[in-house]
Short mmCIF file of N, CA and C in Angstrom, two decimals:
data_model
loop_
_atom_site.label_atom_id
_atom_site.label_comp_id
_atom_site.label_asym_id
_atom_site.label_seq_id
_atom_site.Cartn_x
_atom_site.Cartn_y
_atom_site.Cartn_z
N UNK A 1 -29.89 -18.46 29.88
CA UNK A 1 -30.18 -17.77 28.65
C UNK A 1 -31.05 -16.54 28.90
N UNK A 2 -31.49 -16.48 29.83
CA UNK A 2 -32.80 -16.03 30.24
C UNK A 2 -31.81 -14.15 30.55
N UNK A 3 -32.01 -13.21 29.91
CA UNK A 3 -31.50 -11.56 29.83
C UNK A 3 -30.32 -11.46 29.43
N UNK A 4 -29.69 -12.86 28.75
CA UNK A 4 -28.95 -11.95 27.62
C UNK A 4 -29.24 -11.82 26.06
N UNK A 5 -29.07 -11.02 25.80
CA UNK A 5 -29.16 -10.57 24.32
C UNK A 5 -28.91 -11.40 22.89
N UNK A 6 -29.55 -11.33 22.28
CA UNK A 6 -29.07 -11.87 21.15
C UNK A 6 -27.74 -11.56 20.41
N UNK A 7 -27.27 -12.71 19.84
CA UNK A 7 -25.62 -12.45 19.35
C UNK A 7 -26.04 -11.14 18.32
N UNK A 8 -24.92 -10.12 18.49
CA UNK A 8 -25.02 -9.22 17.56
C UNK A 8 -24.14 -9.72 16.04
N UNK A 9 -23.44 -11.07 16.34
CA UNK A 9 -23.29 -11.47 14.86
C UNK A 9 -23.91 -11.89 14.09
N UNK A 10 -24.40 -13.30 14.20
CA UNK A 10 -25.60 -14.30 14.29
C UNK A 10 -26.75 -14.05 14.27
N UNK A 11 -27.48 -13.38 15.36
CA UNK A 11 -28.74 -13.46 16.19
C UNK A 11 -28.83 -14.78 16.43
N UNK A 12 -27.93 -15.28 17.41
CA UNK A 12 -28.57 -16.36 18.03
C UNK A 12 -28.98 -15.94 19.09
N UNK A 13 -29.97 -17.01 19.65
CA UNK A 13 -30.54 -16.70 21.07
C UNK A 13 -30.05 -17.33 21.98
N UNK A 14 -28.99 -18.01 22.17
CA UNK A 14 -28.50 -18.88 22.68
C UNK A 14 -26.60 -18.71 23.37
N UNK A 15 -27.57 -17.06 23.68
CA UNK A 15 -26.30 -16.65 24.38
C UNK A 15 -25.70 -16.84 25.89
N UNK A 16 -24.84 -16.66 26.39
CA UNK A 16 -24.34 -16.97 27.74
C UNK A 16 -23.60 -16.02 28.57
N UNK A 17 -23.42 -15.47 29.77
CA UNK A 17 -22.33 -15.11 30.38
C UNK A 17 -21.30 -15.47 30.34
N UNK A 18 -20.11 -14.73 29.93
CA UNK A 18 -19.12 -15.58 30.59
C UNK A 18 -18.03 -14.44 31.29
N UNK A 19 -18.22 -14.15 32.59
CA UNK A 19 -17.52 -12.92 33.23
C UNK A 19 -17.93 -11.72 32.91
N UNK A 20 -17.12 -11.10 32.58
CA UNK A 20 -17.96 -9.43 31.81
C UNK A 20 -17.89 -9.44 30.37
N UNK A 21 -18.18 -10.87 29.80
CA UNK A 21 -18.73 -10.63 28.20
C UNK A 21 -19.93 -11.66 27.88
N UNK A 22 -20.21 -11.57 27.11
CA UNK A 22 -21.37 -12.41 26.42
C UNK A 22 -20.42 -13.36 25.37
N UNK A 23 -21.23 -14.30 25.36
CA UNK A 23 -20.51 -15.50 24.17
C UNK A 23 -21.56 -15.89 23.25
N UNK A 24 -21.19 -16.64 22.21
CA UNK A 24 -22.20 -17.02 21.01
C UNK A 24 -21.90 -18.43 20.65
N UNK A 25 -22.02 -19.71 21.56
CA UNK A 25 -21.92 -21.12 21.31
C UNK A 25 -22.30 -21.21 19.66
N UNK A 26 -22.46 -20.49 19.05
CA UNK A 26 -23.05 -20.96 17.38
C UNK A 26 -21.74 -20.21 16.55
N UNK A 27 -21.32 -19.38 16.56
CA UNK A 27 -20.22 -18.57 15.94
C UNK A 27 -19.31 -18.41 16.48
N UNK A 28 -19.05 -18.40 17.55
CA UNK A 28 -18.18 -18.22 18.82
C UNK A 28 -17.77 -16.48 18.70
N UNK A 29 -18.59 -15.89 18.83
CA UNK A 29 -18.36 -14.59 18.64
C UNK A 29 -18.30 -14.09 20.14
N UNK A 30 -17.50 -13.17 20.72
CA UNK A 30 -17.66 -12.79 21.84
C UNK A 30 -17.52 -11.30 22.09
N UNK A 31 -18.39 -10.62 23.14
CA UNK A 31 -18.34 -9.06 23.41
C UNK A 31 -18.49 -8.40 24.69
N UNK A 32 -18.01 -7.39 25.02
CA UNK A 32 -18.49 -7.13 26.20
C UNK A 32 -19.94 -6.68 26.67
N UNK A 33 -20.20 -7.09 27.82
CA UNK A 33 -21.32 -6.96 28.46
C UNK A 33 -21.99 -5.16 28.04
N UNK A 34 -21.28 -4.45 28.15
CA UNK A 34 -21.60 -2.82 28.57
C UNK A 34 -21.67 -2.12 26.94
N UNK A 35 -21.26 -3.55 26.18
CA UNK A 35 -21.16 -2.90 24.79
C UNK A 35 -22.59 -3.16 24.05
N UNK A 36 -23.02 -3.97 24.69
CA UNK A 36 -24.46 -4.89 23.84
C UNK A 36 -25.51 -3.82 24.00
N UNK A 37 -25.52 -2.82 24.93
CA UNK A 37 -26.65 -1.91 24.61
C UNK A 37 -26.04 -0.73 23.70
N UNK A 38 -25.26 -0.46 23.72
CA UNK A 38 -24.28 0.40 22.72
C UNK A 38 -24.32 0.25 21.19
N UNK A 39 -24.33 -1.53 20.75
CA UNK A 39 -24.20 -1.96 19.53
C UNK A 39 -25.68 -2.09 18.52
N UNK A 40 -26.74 -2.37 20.18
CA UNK A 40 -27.98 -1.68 19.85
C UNK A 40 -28.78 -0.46 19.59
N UNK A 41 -27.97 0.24 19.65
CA UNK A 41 -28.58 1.82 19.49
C UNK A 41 -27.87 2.43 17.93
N UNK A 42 -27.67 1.31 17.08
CA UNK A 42 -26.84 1.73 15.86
C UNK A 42 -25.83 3.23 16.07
N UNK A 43 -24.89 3.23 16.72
CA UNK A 43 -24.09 4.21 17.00
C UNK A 43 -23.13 4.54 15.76
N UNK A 44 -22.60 3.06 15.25
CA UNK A 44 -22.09 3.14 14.23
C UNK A 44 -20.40 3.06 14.65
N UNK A 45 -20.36 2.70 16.05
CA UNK A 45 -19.08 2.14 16.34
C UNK A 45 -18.45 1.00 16.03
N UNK A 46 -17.21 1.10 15.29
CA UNK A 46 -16.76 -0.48 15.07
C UNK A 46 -15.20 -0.49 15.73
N UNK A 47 -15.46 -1.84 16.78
CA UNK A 47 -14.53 -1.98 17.97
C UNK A 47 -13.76 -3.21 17.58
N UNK A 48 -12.61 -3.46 17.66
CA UNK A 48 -11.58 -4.17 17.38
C UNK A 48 -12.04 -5.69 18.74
N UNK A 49 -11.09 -6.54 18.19
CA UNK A 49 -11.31 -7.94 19.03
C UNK A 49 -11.49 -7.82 20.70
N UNK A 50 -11.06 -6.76 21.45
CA UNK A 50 -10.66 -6.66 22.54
C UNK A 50 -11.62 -5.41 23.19
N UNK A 51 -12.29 -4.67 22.03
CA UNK A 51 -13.20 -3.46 22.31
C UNK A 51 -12.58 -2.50 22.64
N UNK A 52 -11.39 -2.24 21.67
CA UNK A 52 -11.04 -0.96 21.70
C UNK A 52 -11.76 -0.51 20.00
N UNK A 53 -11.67 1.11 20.35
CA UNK A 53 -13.24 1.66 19.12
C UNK A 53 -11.53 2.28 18.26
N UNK A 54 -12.41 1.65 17.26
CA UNK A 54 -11.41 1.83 15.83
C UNK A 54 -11.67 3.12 14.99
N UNK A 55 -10.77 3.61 14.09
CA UNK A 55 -11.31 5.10 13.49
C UNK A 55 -10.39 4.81 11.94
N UNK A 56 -10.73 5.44 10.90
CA UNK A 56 -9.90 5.63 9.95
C UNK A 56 -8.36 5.48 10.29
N UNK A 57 -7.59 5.22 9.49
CA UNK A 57 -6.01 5.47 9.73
C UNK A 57 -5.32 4.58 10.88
N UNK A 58 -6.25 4.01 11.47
CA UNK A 58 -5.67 2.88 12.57
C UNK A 58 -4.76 2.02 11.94
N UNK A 59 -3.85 1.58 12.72
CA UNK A 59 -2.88 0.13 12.62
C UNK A 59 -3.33 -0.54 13.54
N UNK A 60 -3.53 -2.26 12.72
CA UNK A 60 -4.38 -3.27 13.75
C UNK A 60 -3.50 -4.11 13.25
N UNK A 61 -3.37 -5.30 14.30
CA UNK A 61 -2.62 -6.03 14.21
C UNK A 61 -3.74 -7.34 13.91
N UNK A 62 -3.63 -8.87 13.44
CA UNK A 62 -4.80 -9.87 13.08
C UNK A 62 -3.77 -10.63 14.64
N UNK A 63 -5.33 -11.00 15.04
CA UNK A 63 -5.25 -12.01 16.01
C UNK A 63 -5.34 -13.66 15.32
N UNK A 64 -5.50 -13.75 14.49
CA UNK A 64 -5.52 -15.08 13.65
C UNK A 64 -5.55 -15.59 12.80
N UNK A 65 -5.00 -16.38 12.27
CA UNK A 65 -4.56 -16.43 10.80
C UNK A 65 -5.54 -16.92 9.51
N UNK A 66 -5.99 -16.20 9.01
CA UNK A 66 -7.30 -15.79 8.37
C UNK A 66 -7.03 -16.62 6.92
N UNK A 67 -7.89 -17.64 6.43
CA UNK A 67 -7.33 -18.18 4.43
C UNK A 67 -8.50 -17.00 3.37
N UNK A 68 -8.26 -16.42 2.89
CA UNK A 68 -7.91 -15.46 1.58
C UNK A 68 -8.57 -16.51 0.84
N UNK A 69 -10.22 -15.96 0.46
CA UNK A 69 -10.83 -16.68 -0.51
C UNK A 69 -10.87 -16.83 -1.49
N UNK A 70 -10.68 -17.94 -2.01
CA UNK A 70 -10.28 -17.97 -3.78
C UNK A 70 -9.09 -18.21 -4.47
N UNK A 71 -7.85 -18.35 -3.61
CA UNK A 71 -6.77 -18.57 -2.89
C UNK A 71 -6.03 -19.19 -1.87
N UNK A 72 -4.83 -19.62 -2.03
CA UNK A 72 -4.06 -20.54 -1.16
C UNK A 72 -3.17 -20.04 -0.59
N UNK A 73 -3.80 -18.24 0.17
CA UNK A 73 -2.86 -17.79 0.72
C UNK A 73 -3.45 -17.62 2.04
N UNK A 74 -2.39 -17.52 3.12
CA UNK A 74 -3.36 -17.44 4.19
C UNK A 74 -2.53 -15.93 5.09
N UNK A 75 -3.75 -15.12 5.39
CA UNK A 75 -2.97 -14.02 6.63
C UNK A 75 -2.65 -14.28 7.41
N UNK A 76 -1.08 -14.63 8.20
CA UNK A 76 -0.67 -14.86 9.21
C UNK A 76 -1.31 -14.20 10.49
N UNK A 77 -0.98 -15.01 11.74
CA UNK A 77 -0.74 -14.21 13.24
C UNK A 77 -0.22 -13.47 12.78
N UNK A 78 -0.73 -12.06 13.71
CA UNK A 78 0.68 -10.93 13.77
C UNK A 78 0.62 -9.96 12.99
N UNK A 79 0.22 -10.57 11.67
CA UNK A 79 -0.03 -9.05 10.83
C UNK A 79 -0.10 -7.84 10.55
N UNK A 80 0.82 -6.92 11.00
CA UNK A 80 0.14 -5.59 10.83
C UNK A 80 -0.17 -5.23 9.91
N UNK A 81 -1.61 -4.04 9.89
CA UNK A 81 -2.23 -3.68 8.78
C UNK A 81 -2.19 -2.28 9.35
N UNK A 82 -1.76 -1.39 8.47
CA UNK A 82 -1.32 -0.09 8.32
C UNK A 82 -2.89 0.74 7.82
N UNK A 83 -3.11 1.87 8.18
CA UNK A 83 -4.04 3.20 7.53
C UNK A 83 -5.45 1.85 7.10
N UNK A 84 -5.81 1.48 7.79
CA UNK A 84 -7.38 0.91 7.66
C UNK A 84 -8.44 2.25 7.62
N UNK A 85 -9.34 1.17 6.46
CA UNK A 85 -11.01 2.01 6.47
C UNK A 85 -12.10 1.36 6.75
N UNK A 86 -12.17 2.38 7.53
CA UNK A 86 -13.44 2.08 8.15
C UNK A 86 -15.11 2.00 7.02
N UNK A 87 -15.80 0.80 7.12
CA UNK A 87 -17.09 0.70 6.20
C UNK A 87 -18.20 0.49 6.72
N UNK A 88 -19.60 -0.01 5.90
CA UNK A 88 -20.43 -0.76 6.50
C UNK A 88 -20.73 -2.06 6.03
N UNK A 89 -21.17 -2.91 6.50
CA UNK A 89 -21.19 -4.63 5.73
C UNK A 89 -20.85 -5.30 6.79
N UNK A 90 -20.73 -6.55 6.15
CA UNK A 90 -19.95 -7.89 7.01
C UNK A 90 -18.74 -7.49 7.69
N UNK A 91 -18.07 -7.51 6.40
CA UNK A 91 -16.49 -7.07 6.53
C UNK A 91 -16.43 -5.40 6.53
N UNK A 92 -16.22 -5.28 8.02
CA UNK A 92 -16.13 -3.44 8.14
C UNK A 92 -14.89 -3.34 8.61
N UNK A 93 -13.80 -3.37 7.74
CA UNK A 93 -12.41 -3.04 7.91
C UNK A 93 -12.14 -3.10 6.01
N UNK A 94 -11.35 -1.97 5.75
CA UNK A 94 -11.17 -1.97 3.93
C UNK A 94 -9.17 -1.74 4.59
N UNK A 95 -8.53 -2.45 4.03
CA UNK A 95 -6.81 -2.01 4.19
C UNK A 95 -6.25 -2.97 2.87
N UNK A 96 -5.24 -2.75 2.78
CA UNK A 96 -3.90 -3.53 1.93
C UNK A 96 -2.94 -4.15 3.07
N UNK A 97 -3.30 -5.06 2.22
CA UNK A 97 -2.33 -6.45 3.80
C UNK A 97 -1.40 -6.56 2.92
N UNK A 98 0.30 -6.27 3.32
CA UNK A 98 1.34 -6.38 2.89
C UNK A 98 1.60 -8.32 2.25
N UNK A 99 1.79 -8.17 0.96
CA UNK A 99 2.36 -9.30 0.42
C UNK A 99 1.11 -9.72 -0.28
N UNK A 100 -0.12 -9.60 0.16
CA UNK A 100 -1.48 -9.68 -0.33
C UNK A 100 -2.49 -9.10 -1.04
N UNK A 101 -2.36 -7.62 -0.76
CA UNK A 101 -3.50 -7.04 -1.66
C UNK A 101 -4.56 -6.08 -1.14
N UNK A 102 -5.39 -5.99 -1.71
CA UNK A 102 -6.34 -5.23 -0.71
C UNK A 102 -7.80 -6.14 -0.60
N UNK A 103 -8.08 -6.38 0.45
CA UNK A 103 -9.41 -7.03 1.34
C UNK A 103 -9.44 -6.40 2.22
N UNK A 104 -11.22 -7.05 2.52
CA UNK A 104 -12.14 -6.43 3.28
C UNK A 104 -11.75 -7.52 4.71
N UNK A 105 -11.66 -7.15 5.92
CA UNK A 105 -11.49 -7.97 7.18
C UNK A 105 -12.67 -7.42 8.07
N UNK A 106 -12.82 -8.69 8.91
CA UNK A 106 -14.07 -7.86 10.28
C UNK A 106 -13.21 -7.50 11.67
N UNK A 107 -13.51 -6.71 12.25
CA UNK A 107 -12.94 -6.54 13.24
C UNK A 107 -13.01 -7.16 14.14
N UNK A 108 -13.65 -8.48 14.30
CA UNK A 108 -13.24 -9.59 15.37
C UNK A 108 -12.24 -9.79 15.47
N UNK A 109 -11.33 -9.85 14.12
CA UNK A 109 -10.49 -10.97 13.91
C UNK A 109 -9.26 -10.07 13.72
N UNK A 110 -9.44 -8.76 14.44
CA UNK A 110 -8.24 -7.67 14.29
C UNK A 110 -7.76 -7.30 15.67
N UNK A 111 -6.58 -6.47 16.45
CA UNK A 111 -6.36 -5.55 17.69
C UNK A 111 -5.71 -4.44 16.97
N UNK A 112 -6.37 -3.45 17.63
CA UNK A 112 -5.35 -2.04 17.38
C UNK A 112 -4.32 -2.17 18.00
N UNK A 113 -3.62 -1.52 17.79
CA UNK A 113 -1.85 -1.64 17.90
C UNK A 113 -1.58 0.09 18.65
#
């Protein structure tokens, strides 16, 4: 535990190596190593599941199939999501998910395409 960083989701302290990323046993959030001083300097970058850096107008595809709160619908694998916006908050992804509507997604749970 001892020099890595606190989860930048969480703040847990109870982070780990694992190869060239950091992990979060409490959220299971994971990032790269070279990004954690980056995400600390409020740059204001927001990087997709894999750490590629996202911009307005991107197409991201969902790495997992997400349930739609308040509702019994769920976002499939696979998803593409067309012309995303970029925000600030929890959920920093704003798009219209085909068949669904418009919600807010985090970019963990997205890949650019």
């Amino acid at each position: 535990m001892s020099g890595c960083p606190k989860c930048v989701q969480c703040g847990s302290e109870y982070t780990y190596e694992m190869q060239d990323m950091y992990a979060c046993p409490e959220c299971g959030h994971e990032w790269p190593q070279a990004a954690s001083s980056e995400e600390g300097t409020g740059s204001g970058e927001i990087r997709d599941a894999v750490g590629n850096l996202l911009q307005d107008g991107d197409t991201v595809t969902v790495i997992k199939d997400l349930k739609v709160k308040g509702s019994s619908s769920v976002v499939k694998v696979g998803t593409k999501v067309k012309n995303i916006r970029l925000v600030g908050g929890d959920h920093d992804i704003d798009c219209k998910i085909p068949g669904i509507g418009p919600m807010g997604l985090k970019s963990q749970f997205v890949k650019k395409v």
